Amino acid sequence: MADTLLDDVGDLLREAADQVVLPLFRKLDEADVSEKAPGEVVTIADRRAEEVISAGLRRLRPGSMVVGEEGVADDPGLLRHLRDSGDVWLVDPVDGTANFAAGRRPFALMVALLTDGRPTAGWILDPLAETLAAGWADGGTLLNGQPAGGAVGVPSLGELRGAAMTRFLPLEARDRVRAGGRRLGELLPGQHCAGREYLDILTGEQQFTLFWRTLPWDHAPGALLVREAGGVARRFDGVDYDPDDDGRGLLVAANEQVWADVHEALLGS
């Protein structure tokens, strides 16, 4: 059942990408894009993909609850279901919507499964790169069907490469992160797509990423997948990320030593 579900959800995400998302990429009309909050856009692709993915997930686990990004935008009360017993799905139908709406890459489709409030599985699909990560809690992470993780080692500070999303950081923290970034090999501004940031840690393209905003559909899938590949996803104070925690700040790294080194460099010990 477990192995089948990994494949089934992966197939569902590919179906939503192929049938809904990709046909609309760079083909959106002005009426297909709207602002759901100041500075945040939503497209017809987001809404349609969430419908397709949600219906498919309910078929796979009858009786399960779906908490999708667009559903929460319409009804914030849905977030209370993250604490429910049984199976609850978190869905980000198009992560990186601003990129998608502007005709840019990357963007991703993401799903996490919570069971009795605990993340138990995650999926991230970058449909343009044809990259799919999927994994179970305590079962490892697969990247396009092959085990992920284990090849990073412990690079020196001057060799570390990663991203920091500083836009929403408090001013003092933003200045500290930018200054600390000069100690690292490369501090990137981020790709406006959390799913791609997590995939780049899994593929070894980068060794860490730092976020301030931590909405559950943006981070529950990737945090689980990185952990299962040997990495860590923790709040700035060192507490493991929990999708039901509405705190701010998250540092994700390929392994314990990278997390400690980057935390000291960017945030202070």
Short mmCIF file of C-alpha atoms in Angstrom, two decimals:
data_model
loop_
_atom_site.label_atom_id
_atom_site.label_comp_id
_atom_site.label_asym_id
_atom_site.label_seq_id
_atom_site.Cartn_x
_atom_site.Cartn_y
_atom_site.Cartn_z
CA MET A 1 0.00 0.00 0.00
CA ALA A 2 2.74 2.46 0.96
CA ASP A 3 4.79 1.92 -2.19
CA THR A 4 1.67 2.17 -4.34
CA LEU A 5 0.60 5.42 -2.73
CA LEU A 6 3.96 7.06 -3.46
CA ASP A 7 3.56 6.17 -7.11
CA ASP A 8 -0.14 7.00 -7.24
CA VAL A 9 0.28 10.51 -5.86
CA GLY A 10 3.27 11.09 -8.11
CA ASP A 11 1.16 10.04 -11.09
CA LEU A 12 -1.64 12.34 -9.92
CA LEU A 13 0.72 15.33 -9.79
CA ARG A 14 2.02 14.55 -13.27
CA GLU A 15 -1.56 14.29 -14.52
CA ALA A 16 -2.46 17.68 -13.01
CA ALA A 17 0.68 19.21 -14.49
CA ASP A 18 0.14 17.73 -17.95
CA GLN A 19 -3.60 18.36 -18.17
CA VAL A 20 -4.02 21.65 -16.31
CA VAL A 21 -0.83 23.51 -15.43
CA LEU A 22 1.51 23.17 -18.40
CA PRO A 23 -1.15 23.89 -21.06
CA LEU A 24 -1.68 27.29 -19.37
CA PHE A 25 2.00 28.16 -18.94
CA ARG A 26 2.73 31.37 -20.89
CA LYS A 27 -0.84 31.28 -22.20
CA LEU A 28 -2.69 33.09 -19.42
CA ASP A 29 -5.04 35.93 -20.26
CA GLU A 30 -5.34 38.97 -18.02
CA ALA A 31 -8.61 37.59 -16.67
CA ASP A 32 -6.85 34.36 -15.65
CA VAL A 33 -4.75 36.14 -12.99
CA SER A 34 -6.07 37.93 -9.91
CA GLU A 35 -4.74 39.23 -6.60
CA LYS A 36 -5.91 37.21 -3.60
CA ALA A 37 -3.94 39.29 -1.09
CA PRO A 38 -1.71 42.35 -1.38
CA GLY A 39 1.28 41.29 -3.48
CA GLU A 40 0.02 37.71 -3.93
CA VAL A 41 -1.52 36.49 -7.17
CA VAL A 42 -3.56 33.41 -7.99
CA THR A 43 -4.21 32.00 -11.44
CA ILE A 44 -6.82 29.81 -13.01
CA ALA A 45 -4.15 27.10 -13.11
CA ASP A 46 -3.83 27.16 -9.31
CA ARG A 47 -7.56 26.74 -8.81
CA ARG A 48 -8.07 24.08 -11.45
CA ALA A 49 -5.03 22.08 -10.39
CA GLU A 50 -6.15 22.14 -6.77
CA GLU A 51 -9.53 20.76 -7.80
CA VAL A 52 -7.95 17.93 -9.82
CA ILE A 53 -5.38 17.04 -7.17
CA SER A 54 -7.88 17.24 -4.29
CA ALA A 55 -10.38 14.96 -6.06
CA GLY A 56 -7.63 12.46 -6.84
CA LEU A 57 -6.33 12.40 -3.27
CA ARG A 58 -9.81 11.79 -1.91
CA ARG A 59 -10.16 8.84 -4.27
CA LEU A 60 -6.85 7.43 -3.06
CA ARG A 61 -7.77 7.80 0.62
CA PRO A 62 -11.58 7.85 0.98
CA GLY A 63 -12.66 9.87 3.98
CA SER A 64 -9.48 11.95 4.05
CA MET A 65 -9.47 15.75 4.38
CA VAL A 66 -7.74 18.08 1.90
CA VAL A 67 -6.30 21.41 3.00
CA GLY A 68 -5.23 23.27 -0.12
CA GLU A 69 -3.63 26.67 -0.44
CA GLU A 70 -6.49 28.11 -2.48
CA GLY A 71 -9.12 26.51 -0.26
CA VAL A 72 -7.52 28.18 2.77
CA ALA A 73 -7.44 31.51 0.94
CA ASP A 74 -11.24 31.23 0.71
CA ASP A 75 -11.74 29.70 4.18
CA PRO A 76 -8.83 30.13 6.65
CA GLY A 77 -10.68 27.93 9.11
CA LEU A 78 -9.58 24.89 7.12
CA LEU A 79 -6.21 25.12 8.85
CA ARG A 80 -7.75 23.67 11.99
CA HIS A 81 -7.82 20.30 10.24
CA LEU A 82 -4.02 20.03 10.47
CA ARG A 83 -4.60 18.74 13.99
CA ASP A 84 -7.25 16.21 12.96
CA SER A 85 -6.94 12.50 13.54
CA GLY A 86 -6.79 10.37 10.43
CA ASP A 87 -5.43 11.41 7.04
CA VAL A 88 -5.12 15.06 6.03
CA TRP A 89 -3.56 16.20 2.76
CA LEU A 90 -1.75 19.51 2.32
CA VAL A 91 -1.77 20.72 -1.29
CA ASP A 92 0.13 23.48 -3.05
CA PRO A 93 -1.22 23.20 -6.60
CA VAL A 94 1.26 25.65 -8.15
CA ASP A 95 4.12 26.65 -5.89
CA GLY A 96 5.83 29.68 -7.38
CA THR A 97 2.63 31.21 -8.73
CA ALA A 98 4.27 34.60 -9.33
CA ASN A 99 6.83 32.89 -11.57
CA PHE A 100 4.13 30.94 -13.37
CA ALA A 101 1.95 34.00 -13.91
CA ALA A 102 4.92 35.90 -15.35
CA GLY A 103 5.84 33.04 -17.67
CA ARG A 104 9.00 32.22 -15.72
CA ARG A 105 10.34 29.05 -14.18
CA PRO A 106 10.63 27.46 -11.69
CA PHE A 107 7.29 26.36 -10.30
CA ALA A 108 6.25 23.10 -8.68
CA LEU A 109 3.29 21.01 -7.52
CA MET A 110 3.47 19.79 -3.92
CA VAL A 111 1.57 17.47 -1.59
CA ALA A 112 2.12 16.29 1.97
CA LEU A 113 0.19 13.64 3.89
CA LEU A 114 -0.39 14.14 7.60
CA THR A 115 -1.65 11.25 9.70
CA ASP A 116 -2.96 12.11 13.15
CA GLY A 117 -1.26 15.50 12.79
CA ARG A 118 2.15 14.07 11.91
CA PRO A 119 3.73 14.46 8.44
CA THR A 120 4.03 10.96 7.03
CA ALA A 121 4.74 11.47 3.31
CA GLY A 122 5.67 14.19 0.84
CA TRP A 123 5.86 14.85 -2.89
CA ILE A 124 7.36 17.66 -4.98
CA LEU A 125 7.14 17.75 -8.78
CA ASP A 126 8.96 20.27 -10.99
CA PRO A 127 7.17 19.47 -14.26
CA LEU A 128 9.46 21.47 -16.54
CA ALA A 129 12.59 19.85 -15.13
CA GLU A 130 10.77 16.49 -14.97
CA THR A 131 11.99 16.06 -11.39
CA LEU A 132 9.87 14.24 -8.82
CA ALA A 133 10.83 13.76 -5.18
CA ALA A 134 8.71 11.46 -3.03
CA GLY A 135 9.18 9.83 0.32
CA TRP A 136 7.76 8.37 3.51
CA ALA A 137 8.62 9.32 7.08
CA ASP A 138 11.20 6.81 8.28
CA GLY A 139 11.32 5.39 4.75
CA GLY A 140 13.76 7.60 2.87
CA THR A 141 13.37 9.91 -0.10
CA LEU A 142 13.36 8.97 -3.77
CA LEU A 143 14.44 11.42 -6.45
CA ASN A 144 13.10 10.25 -9.81
CA GLY A 145 12.92 6.78 -8.32
CA GLN A 146 16.47 6.70 -6.90
CA PRO A 147 17.50 7.16 -3.25
CA ALA A 148 18.38 10.77 -2.48
CA GLY A 149 20.92 12.17 -0.04
CA GLY A 150 24.20 11.10 1.46
CA ALA A 151 26.62 12.74 -0.97
CA VAL A 152 27.05 16.25 0.48
CA GLY A 153 29.69 15.67 3.14
CA VAL A 154 30.81 18.67 5.16
CA PRO A 155 31.99 21.47 2.85
CA SER A 156 33.93 24.38 4.32
CA LEU A 157 32.09 27.67 4.84
CA GLY A 158 33.68 29.06 1.70
CA GLU A 159 32.27 26.18 -0.33
CA LEU A 160 28.69 26.36 0.90
CA ARG A 161 26.06 27.49 -1.59
CA GLY A 162 22.47 28.25 -0.75
CA ALA A 163 19.62 30.74 -0.75
CA ALA A 164 18.15 33.18 1.74
CA MET A 165 14.72 34.68 1.22
CA THR A 166 15.37 38.00 2.95
CA ARG A 167 12.40 40.02 1.68
CA PHE A 168 10.19 39.40 4.70
CA LEU A 169 12.91 39.16 7.35
CA PRO A 170 12.92 41.80 10.10
CA LEU A 171 15.43 44.51 9.21
CA GLU A 172 17.98 43.56 11.86
CA ALA A 173 17.91 39.89 10.85
CA ARG A 174 18.08 40.83 7.16
CA ASP A 175 21.24 42.88 7.69
CA ARG A 176 22.81 40.09 9.76
CA VAL A 177 22.02 37.45 7.13
CA ARG A 178 23.40 39.54 4.29
CA ALA A 179 26.57 40.31 6.21
CA GLY A 180 27.02 36.69 7.22
CA GLY A 181 26.51 35.60 3.63
CA ARG A 182 29.90 37.05 2.76
CA ARG A 183 31.46 34.23 4.78
CA LEU A 184 29.84 31.61 2.55
CA GLY A 185 30.71 30.48 -0.93
CA GLU A 186 27.51 31.85 -2.45
CA LEU A 187 24.35 33.32 -0.96
CA LEU A 188 21.57 33.33 -3.54
CA PRO A 189 18.43 35.51 -3.40
CA GLY A 190 16.03 32.60 -3.87
CA GLN A 191 13.90 31.43 -6.76
CA HIS A 192 10.44 32.43 -5.47
CA CYS A 193 9.54 28.73 -5.40
CA ALA A 194 10.02 26.82 -2.14
CA GLY A 195 9.57 23.49 -3.90
CA ARG A 196 12.51 24.14 -6.19
CA GLU A 197 14.67 25.23 -3.24
CA TYR A 198 13.99 21.89 -1.54
CA LEU A 199 14.65 19.98 -4.75
CA ASP A 200 17.98 21.78 -5.16
CA ILE A 201 19.05 20.58 -1.72
CA LEU A 202 18.04 17.04 -2.63
CA THR A 203 19.94 17.17 -5.94
CA GLY A 204 23.02 18.81 -4.38
CA GLU A 205 22.68 22.05 -6.35
CA GLN A 206 22.74 23.86 -3.03
CA GLN A 207 23.36 22.86 0.57
CA PHE A 208 20.92 25.09 2.45
CA THR A 209 18.04 27.52 2.20
CA LEU A 210 16.65 30.05 4.65
CA PHE A 211 13.02 31.17 4.80
CA TRP A 212 11.04 33.59 6.95
CA ARG A 213 7.46 32.82 5.93
CA THR A 214 6.59 29.17 6.53
CA LEU A 215 3.09 28.40 5.29
CA PRO A 216 2.42 24.69 5.77
CA TRP A 217 1.76 23.77 2.11
CA ASP A 218 5.05 25.46 1.15
CA HIS A 219 7.19 23.51 3.64
CA ALA A 220 5.57 20.32 4.95
CA PRO A 221 6.44 18.31 1.79
CA GLY A 222 10.01 19.57 1.45
CA ALA A 223 10.88 19.45 5.13
CA LEU A 224 9.91 15.78 5.29
CA LEU A 225 11.78 14.92 2.09
CA VAL A 226 14.98 16.69 3.15
CA ARG A 227 14.90 15.06 6.58
CA GLU A 228 14.43 11.63 5.04
CA ALA A 229 17.45 12.31 2.80
CA GLY A 230 19.61 13.00 5.86
CA GLY A 231 19.04 16.73 6.18
CA VAL A 232 17.42 18.97 8.76
CA ALA A 233 14.61 21.55 8.74
CA ARG A 234 14.52 23.65 11.89
CA ARG A 235 13.33 26.97 13.19
CA PHE A 236 16.02 29.53 13.90
CA ASP A 237 15.94 28.46 17.57
CA GLY A 238 16.74 24.87 16.63
CA VAL A 239 13.25 23.38 17.03
CA ASP A 240 12.24 20.94 14.29
CA TYR A 241 9.74 22.32 11.79
CA ASP A 242 6.10 21.37 12.43
CA PRO A 243 3.47 22.37 9.83
CA ASP A 244 0.94 23.11 12.60
CA ASP A 245 3.33 25.64 14.17
CA ASP A 246 2.57 29.13 12.86
CA GLY A 247 6.01 30.48 13.79
CA ARG A 248 8.42 32.34 11.54
CA GLY A 249 11.88 31.50 10.29
CA LEU A 250 13.18 28.21 8.93
CA LEU A 251 16.67 27.03 8.05
CA VAL A 252 16.90 23.88 5.94
CA ALA A 253 20.22 22.15 5.31
CA ALA A 254 21.59 19.02 3.73
CA ASN A 255 22.95 17.69 7.02
CA GLU A 256 23.51 18.55 10.69
CA GLN A 257 26.95 20.13 10.24
CA VAL A 258 25.87 22.30 7.34
CA TRP A 259 22.88 23.51 9.40
CA ALA A 260 25.13 24.39 12.35
CA ASP A 261 27.71 26.17 10.18
CA VAL A 262 25.15 28.17 8.21
CA HIS A 263 23.17 29.02 11.34
CA GLU A 264 26.29 30.41 13.01
CA ALA A 265 27.30 32.35 9.90
CA LEU A 266 23.91 33.87 9.10
CA LEU A 267 22.10 34.05 12.43
CA GLY A 268 24.74 33.82 15.12
CA SER A 269 25.30 30.81 17.34
#
